[in-house]
Coordinates of C-alpha atoms in Angstrom, one line a residue:
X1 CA 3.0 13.3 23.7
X2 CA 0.9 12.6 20.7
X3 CA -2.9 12.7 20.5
X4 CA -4.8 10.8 17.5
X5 CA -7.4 12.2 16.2
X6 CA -10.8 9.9 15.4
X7 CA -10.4 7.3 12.6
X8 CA -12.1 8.4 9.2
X9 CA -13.5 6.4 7.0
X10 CA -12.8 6.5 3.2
X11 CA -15.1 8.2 1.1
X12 CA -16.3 6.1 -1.5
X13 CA -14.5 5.8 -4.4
X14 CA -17.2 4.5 -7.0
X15 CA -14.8 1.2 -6.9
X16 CA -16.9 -2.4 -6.4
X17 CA -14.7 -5.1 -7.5
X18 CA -12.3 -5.9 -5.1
X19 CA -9.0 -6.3 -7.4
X20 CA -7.8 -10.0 -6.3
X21 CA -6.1 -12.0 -9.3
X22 CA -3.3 -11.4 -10.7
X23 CA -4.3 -10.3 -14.3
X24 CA -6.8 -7.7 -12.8
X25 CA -3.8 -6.2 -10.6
X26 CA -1.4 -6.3 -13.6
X27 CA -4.3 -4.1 -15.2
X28 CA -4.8 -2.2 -12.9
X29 CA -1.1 -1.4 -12.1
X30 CA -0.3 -0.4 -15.4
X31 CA -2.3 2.4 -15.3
X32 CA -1.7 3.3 -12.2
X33 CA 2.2 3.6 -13.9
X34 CA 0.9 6.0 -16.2
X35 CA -1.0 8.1 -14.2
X36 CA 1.8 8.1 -11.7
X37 CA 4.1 8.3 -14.3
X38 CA 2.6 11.9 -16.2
X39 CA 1.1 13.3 -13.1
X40 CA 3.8 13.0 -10.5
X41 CA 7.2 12.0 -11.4
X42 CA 9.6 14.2 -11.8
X43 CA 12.0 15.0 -14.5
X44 CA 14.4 13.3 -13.3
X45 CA 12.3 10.0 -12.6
X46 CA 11.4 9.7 -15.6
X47 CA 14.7 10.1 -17.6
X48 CA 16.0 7.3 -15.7
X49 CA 13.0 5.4 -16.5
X50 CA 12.3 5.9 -20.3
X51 CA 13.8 6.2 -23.4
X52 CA 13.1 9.8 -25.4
X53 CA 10.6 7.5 -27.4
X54 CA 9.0 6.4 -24.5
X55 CA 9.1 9.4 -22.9
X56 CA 7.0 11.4 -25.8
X57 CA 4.6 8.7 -26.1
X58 CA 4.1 8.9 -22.5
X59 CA 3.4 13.2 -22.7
X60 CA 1.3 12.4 -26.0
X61 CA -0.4 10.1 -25.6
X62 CA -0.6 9.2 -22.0
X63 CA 0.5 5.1 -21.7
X64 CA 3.1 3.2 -21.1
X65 CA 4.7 0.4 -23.2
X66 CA 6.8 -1.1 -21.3
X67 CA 5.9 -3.0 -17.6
X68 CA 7.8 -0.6 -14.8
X69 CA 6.8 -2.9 -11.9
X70 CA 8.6 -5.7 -10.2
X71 CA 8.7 -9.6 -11.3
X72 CA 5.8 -11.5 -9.7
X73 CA 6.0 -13.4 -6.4
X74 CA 6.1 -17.2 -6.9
X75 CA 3.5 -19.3 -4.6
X76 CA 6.7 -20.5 -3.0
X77 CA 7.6 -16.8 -1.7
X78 CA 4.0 -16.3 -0.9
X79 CA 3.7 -19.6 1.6
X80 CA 6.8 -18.7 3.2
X81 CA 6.0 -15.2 4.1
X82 CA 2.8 -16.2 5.3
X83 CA 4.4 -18.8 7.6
X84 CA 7.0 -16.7 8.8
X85 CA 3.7 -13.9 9.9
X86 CA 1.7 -16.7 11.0
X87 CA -1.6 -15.9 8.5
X88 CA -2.8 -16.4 5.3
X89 CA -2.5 -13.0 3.4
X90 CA -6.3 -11.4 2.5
X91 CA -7.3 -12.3 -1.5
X92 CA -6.3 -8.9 -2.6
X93 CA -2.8 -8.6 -1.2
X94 CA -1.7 -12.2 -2.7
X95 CA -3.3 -11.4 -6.2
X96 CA -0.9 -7.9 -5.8
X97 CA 2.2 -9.8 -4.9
X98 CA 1.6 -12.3 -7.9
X99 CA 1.3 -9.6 -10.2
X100 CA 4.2 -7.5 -9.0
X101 CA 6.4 -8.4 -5.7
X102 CA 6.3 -5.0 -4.3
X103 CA 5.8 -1.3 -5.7
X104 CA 8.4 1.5 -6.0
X105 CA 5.8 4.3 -7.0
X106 CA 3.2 5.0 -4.6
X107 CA 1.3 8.5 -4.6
X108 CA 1.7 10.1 -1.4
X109 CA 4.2 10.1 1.5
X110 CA 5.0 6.0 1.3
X111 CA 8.2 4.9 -0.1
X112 CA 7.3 1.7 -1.2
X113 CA 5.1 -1.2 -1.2
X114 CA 6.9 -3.8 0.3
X115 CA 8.1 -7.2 -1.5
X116 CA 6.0 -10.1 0.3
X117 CA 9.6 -11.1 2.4
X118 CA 9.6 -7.7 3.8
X119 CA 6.3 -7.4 4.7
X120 CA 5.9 -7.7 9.0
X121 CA 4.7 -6.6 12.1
X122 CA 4.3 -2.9 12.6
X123 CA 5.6 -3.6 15.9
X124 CA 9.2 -5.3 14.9
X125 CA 10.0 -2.5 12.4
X126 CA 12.3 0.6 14.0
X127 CA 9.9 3.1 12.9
X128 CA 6.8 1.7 13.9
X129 CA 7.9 0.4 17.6
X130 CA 9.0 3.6 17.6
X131 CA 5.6 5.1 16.7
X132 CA 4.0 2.8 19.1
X133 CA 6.2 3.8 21.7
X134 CA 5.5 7.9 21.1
X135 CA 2.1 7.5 20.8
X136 CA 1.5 5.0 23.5
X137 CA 2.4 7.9 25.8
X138 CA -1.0 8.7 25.9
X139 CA -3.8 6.8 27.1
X140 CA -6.5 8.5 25.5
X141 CA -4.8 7.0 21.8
X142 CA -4.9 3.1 23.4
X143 CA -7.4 1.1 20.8
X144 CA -4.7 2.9 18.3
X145 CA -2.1 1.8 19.7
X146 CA -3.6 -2.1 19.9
X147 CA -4.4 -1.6 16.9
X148 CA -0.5 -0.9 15.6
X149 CA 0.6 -3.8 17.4
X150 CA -1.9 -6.3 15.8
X151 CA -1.6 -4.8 12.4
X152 CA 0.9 -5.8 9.0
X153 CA 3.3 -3.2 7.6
X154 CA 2.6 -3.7 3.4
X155 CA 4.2 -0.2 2.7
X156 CA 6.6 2.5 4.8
X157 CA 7.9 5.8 4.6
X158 CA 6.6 8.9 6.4
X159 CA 3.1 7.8 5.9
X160 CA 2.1 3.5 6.9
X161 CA -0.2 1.6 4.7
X162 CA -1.4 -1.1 7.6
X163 CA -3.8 -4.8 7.5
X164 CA -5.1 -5.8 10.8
X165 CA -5.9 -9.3 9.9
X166 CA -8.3 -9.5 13.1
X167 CA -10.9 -7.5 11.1
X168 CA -11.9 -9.7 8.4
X169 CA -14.7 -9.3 6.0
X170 CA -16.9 -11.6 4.8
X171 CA -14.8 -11.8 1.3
X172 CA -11.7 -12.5 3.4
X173 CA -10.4 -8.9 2.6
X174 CA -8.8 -7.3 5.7
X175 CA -9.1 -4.0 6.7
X176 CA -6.7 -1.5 5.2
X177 CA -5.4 1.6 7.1
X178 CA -3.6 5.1 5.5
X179 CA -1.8 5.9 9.1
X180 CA -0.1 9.8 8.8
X181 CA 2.2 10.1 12.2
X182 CA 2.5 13.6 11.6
X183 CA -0.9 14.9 11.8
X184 CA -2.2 11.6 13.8
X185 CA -4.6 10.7 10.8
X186 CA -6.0 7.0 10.8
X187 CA -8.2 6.8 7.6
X188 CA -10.0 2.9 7.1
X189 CA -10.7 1.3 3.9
X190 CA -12.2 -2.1 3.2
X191 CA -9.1 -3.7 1.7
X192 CA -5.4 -3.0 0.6
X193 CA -7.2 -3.1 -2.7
X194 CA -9.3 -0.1 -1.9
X195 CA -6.7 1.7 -0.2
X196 CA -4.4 1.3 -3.4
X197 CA -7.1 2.3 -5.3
X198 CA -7.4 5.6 -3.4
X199 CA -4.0 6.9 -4.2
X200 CA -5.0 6.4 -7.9
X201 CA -8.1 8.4 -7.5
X202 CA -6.3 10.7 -6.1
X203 CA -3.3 11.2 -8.9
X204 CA -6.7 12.3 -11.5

C-alpha cells in the first residue's frame, strides 16, 4: 500500500505573466531548447539533433538556430480534442498547443508533453488507472485519489504533469500538478504555464 504525503505548493518562481498566446510560448520554448539543450542532453542527443555548426554555436554561445519543437496544432485539432474530453482547454495549454503540438524535451522524469490528441483522462491511461488503483488501497490518500480521477494527463513518464479543470482560476488557468508515484509527491502550481516554467528554473 501507498501513502501520499501532503500536497506542496510551488515556491514562487518570480514568474507573473501567465504565458497564453502562441508567440509568447514559441518564446518562451525556444529557450527552454537551449537551456535544455546545453544543460541536460546528452551527447548523444544532441548529435542526432545538430549539425557540428550548430552544435558549436550551441557550446559557445548558448542558442539555438533552428526551431527543435513540433509543428503547431490547428484550431481544428484543438476543437476536436476538447470535444472528445468534454472541456475547453485552460488559456495557457491552448496557446502551448498552437505554438508547438506537444514537447519531446521535458526536464525531469516526464517523457513528453503530449500532442493535444493524446492528451486524456488520468483515469483511461494504463499507468494512471493503474496508479489509482495502488494508491486507492489506502483510504487515508482519498481526496488524491478523486483528485487523479477528475484530472487531464498533458505529459507521462515516471513522473505526471496533471490539470484538474474543476479548480479554475479566475484567469480561466487550471490548476497544474507535478505528481512523483515514487516518492508520493503532489506539488500544485497555478497553471500548466507555471508548472512548465518550473522545470526551466530548475535547468539554471
Amino acid at each position: 500500500m501507498t501513502r501520499m504525503d501532503e500536497t506542496t505548493k510551488a515556491a514562487d518562481s518570480g514568474v507573473t505573466d501567465t504565458l497564453t498566446t502562441p508567440e509568447e510560448w514559441r518564446g518562451f520554448l525556444e529557450r527552454y531548447d537551449e537551456r535544455y539543450m546545453k544543460n541536460e542532453a546528452s551527447d548523444q542527443e544532441l548529435a542526432d539533433l545538430l549539425d557540428e555548426d550548430e552544435w558549436d554555436l550551441l557550446e559557445e554561445e548558448g542558442r539555438l538556430e533552428q526551431w527543435l519543437g513540433e509543428a503547431p496544432s490547428s484550431e481544428e485539432e484543438l476543437a476536436a480534442a476538447e470535444e472528445r474530453l468534454g472541456v475547453r482547454f485552460p488559456p495557457s495549454l491552448r496557446g502551448f498547443f498552437l505554438a508547438s503540438n506537444g514537447w519531446k524535451r521535458v526536464k525531469g522524469w516526464v517523457d513528453l508533453v503530449r500532442p493535444c490528441g493524446e492528451v486524456a483522462w488520468m483515469r483511461d491511461g494504463d499507468a494512471g488507472s493503474s496508479v489509482i488503483r495502488i494508491y486507492g488501497e489506502d483510504p487515508a490518500n482519498d481526496d488524491y485519489v478523486q483528485l487523479f480521477r477528475r484530472s487531464i494527463e498533458v505529459a507521462g513518464g515516471d513522473d505526471f504533469w496533471l490539470l484538474d479543470p474543476t479548480s479554475a482560476g479566475p484567469d480561466g488557468e487550471w490548476a497544474a500538478y507535478l505528481f512523483a508515484p515514487k516518492y508520493g509527491d503532489l506539488q500544485e502550481f497555478s497553471s500548466f504555464s507555471a508548472l512548465f516554467h518550473d522545470g526551466y528554473e530548475d535547468m539554471d
